[in-house]
Amino acid sequence: MAESAEVLRTRLRENPSATEAFSALRELYSNNGQWNELLALILELVGQTEDAQIKEERLMEAAGLAENQLESVDRAVELLEQAQALGVSQQPALTLLDLYKKHARWEPALSVLNLLVDVQDQPRMQSAMLCEQGRILSEELHRPDDAALAFD
């Protein structure tokens, strides 16, 4: 089995876009619970690609792995921040917001919401985000005066 993994890794090193080798390794590592190896593989591939969209997708996958399989919220946050910094889409910021809310990290959640409000071009979505800011300030952080400003 280790030999099979090594053969697949060699194929990936020779051709980082060999999706069948990546898929096979992902399945092999997942089936064997080799989460650290899978994370290392994904991050290695991130470093080998110039395509920002592919980097974002792989960093998002790595963040999910870090949170769900390795139970490392801090590592997941770090990876999502890297994905967000690429500026490809708002998905990393939205996922980061969900992660912060899930783990009751309210101050960082507010920072992400501020960023999302600033780049949002749909008035309805911007309104919903401002309301969520107000809710967090009022209900979670018990800062009603600040919450009132978010609703203005």
XYZ file of C-alpha atoms in Angstrom:
152
model
C 0.000 0.000 0.000
C 2.852 2.409 0.852
C 4.434 1.548 -2.470
C 1.204 2.390 -4.251
C 1.080 5.744 -2.472
C 4.690 6.432 -3.423
C 4.009 5.620 -7.086
C 1.026 7.978 -7.061
C 3.054 10.714 -5.359
C 5.779 10.345 -7.992
C 3.185 10.732 -10.753
C 1.892 13.865 -9.054
C 5.360 15.349 -8.668
C 5.990 14.774 -12.349
C 2.604 16.203 -13.318
C 0.841 18.260 -10.592
C -2.329 18.382 -12.685
C -2.674 14.566 -12.741
C -6.143 14.568 -11.245
C -6.516 10.783 -11.313
C -3.373 10.370 -9.193
C -4.550 13.068 -6.778
C -8.002 11.476 -6.502
C -6.498 8.035 -5.896
C -4.175 9.388 -3.191
C -7.001 11.340 -1.590
C -9.091 8.164 -1.441
C -6.174 6.059 -0.158
C -5.286 8.514 2.601
C -8.941 9.059 3.547
C -9.697 5.346 3.739
C -6.687 4.831 5.990
C -7.369 7.865 8.170
C -4.059 9.406 7.122
C -5.313 12.963 7.498
C -1.944 14.623 8.089
C -0.569 12.992 4.945
C -3.600 14.138 2.965
C -3.253 17.681 4.283
C 0.457 17.711 3.396
C -0.356 16.452 -0.105
C -2.987 19.119 -0.699
C -0.681 21.874 0.528
C 2.147 20.557 -1.626
C -0.146 20.829 -4.638
C -1.176 24.346 -3.636
C 2.474 25.328 -3.773
C 2.887 23.813 -7.221
C 0.064 25.598 -9.009
C -0.062 29.143 -10.320
C -3.828 29.077 -10.898
C -5.403 31.163 -8.101
C -8.789 29.472 -8.433
C -7.278 25.999 -8.030
C -5.227 27.271 -5.077
C -8.398 28.619 -3.475
C -10.259 25.337 -4.002
C -7.437 23.269 -2.542
C -6.956 25.613 0.414
C -10.682 25.390 1.111
C -10.469 21.587 0.992
C -7.444 21.670 3.300
C -9.305 23.937 5.734
C -12.241 21.542 5.861
C -9.863 18.663 6.499
C -8.068 20.594 9.243
C -11.335 21.442 10.987
C -13.267 18.215 10.569
C -10.668 15.457 10.562
C -7.750 16.975 12.461
C -9.984 19.035 14.754
C -7.697 22.041 14.381
C -9.834 25.150 14.110
C -6.787 27.416 14.219
C -5.214 25.599 11.260
C -8.504 25.799 9.373
C -8.654 29.551 10.028
C -5.088 29.981 8.782
C -5.845 28.098 5.558
C -9.084 29.993 4.943
C -7.263 33.288 5.456
C -4.713 32.207 2.838
C -7.540 31.353 0.445
C -9.262 34.664 1.148
C -6.048 36.589 0.474
C -6.015 35.226 -3.085
C -9.057 37.418 -3.824
C -10.633 34.903 -6.201
C -14.070 34.791 -4.592
C -15.956 35.572 -1.402
C -16.358 31.872 -0.564
C -13.349 31.651 1.779
C -14.609 34.674 3.741
C -18.110 33.179 3.972
C -16.687 29.862 5.142
C -14.446 31.664 7.614
C -17.467 33.543 8.948
C -19.357 30.267 9.425
C -16.361 28.744 11.191
C -16.032 31.690 13.562
C -19.740 31.622 14.352
C -19.733 27.839 14.871
C -16.952 28.198 17.444
C -18.291 31.401 19.034
C -15.365 33.557 17.916
C -17.458 36.673 17.680
C -14.858 39.436 17.292
C -13.172 37.797 14.287
C -16.641 37.060 12.878
C -17.408 40.784 13.028
C -14.176 41.571 11.181
C -15.093 39.188 8.379
C -18.610 40.602 8.233
C -17.162 44.111 7.907
C -15.031 42.958 5.012
C -17.991 41.254 3.324
C -20.220 44.310 3.758
C -17.569 46.487 2.122
C -17.315 44.309 -0.990
C -20.983 43.382 -1.287
C -22.723 44.969 -4.259
C -26.206 43.571 -3.630
C -28.194 45.802 -1.254
C -30.226 42.882 0.141
C -27.115 40.899 1.011
C -25.446 43.961 2.475
C -28.538 44.570 4.621
C -28.579 40.963 5.819
C -24.915 41.195 6.779
C -25.445 44.437 8.670
C -28.329 42.825 10.539
C -26.100 39.875 11.411
C -23.486 42.315 12.721
C -26.135 43.916 14.894
C -27.332 40.535 16.154
C -23.809 39.441 17.095
C -23.095 42.730 18.829
C -26.362 42.634 20.743
C -26.931 38.967 21.532
C -23.464 37.458 21.590
C -21.221 40.292 22.725
C -23.830 42.179 24.765
C -22.926 45.532 23.250
C -26.329 47.063 22.461
C -24.990 50.549 21.755
C -22.674 49.193 19.062
C -25.480 46.994 17.769
C -27.707 50.029 17.270
C -25.059 51.558 14.975
C -25.048 48.431 12.821
C -28.805 48.722 12.333
C -28.623 52.413 11.299
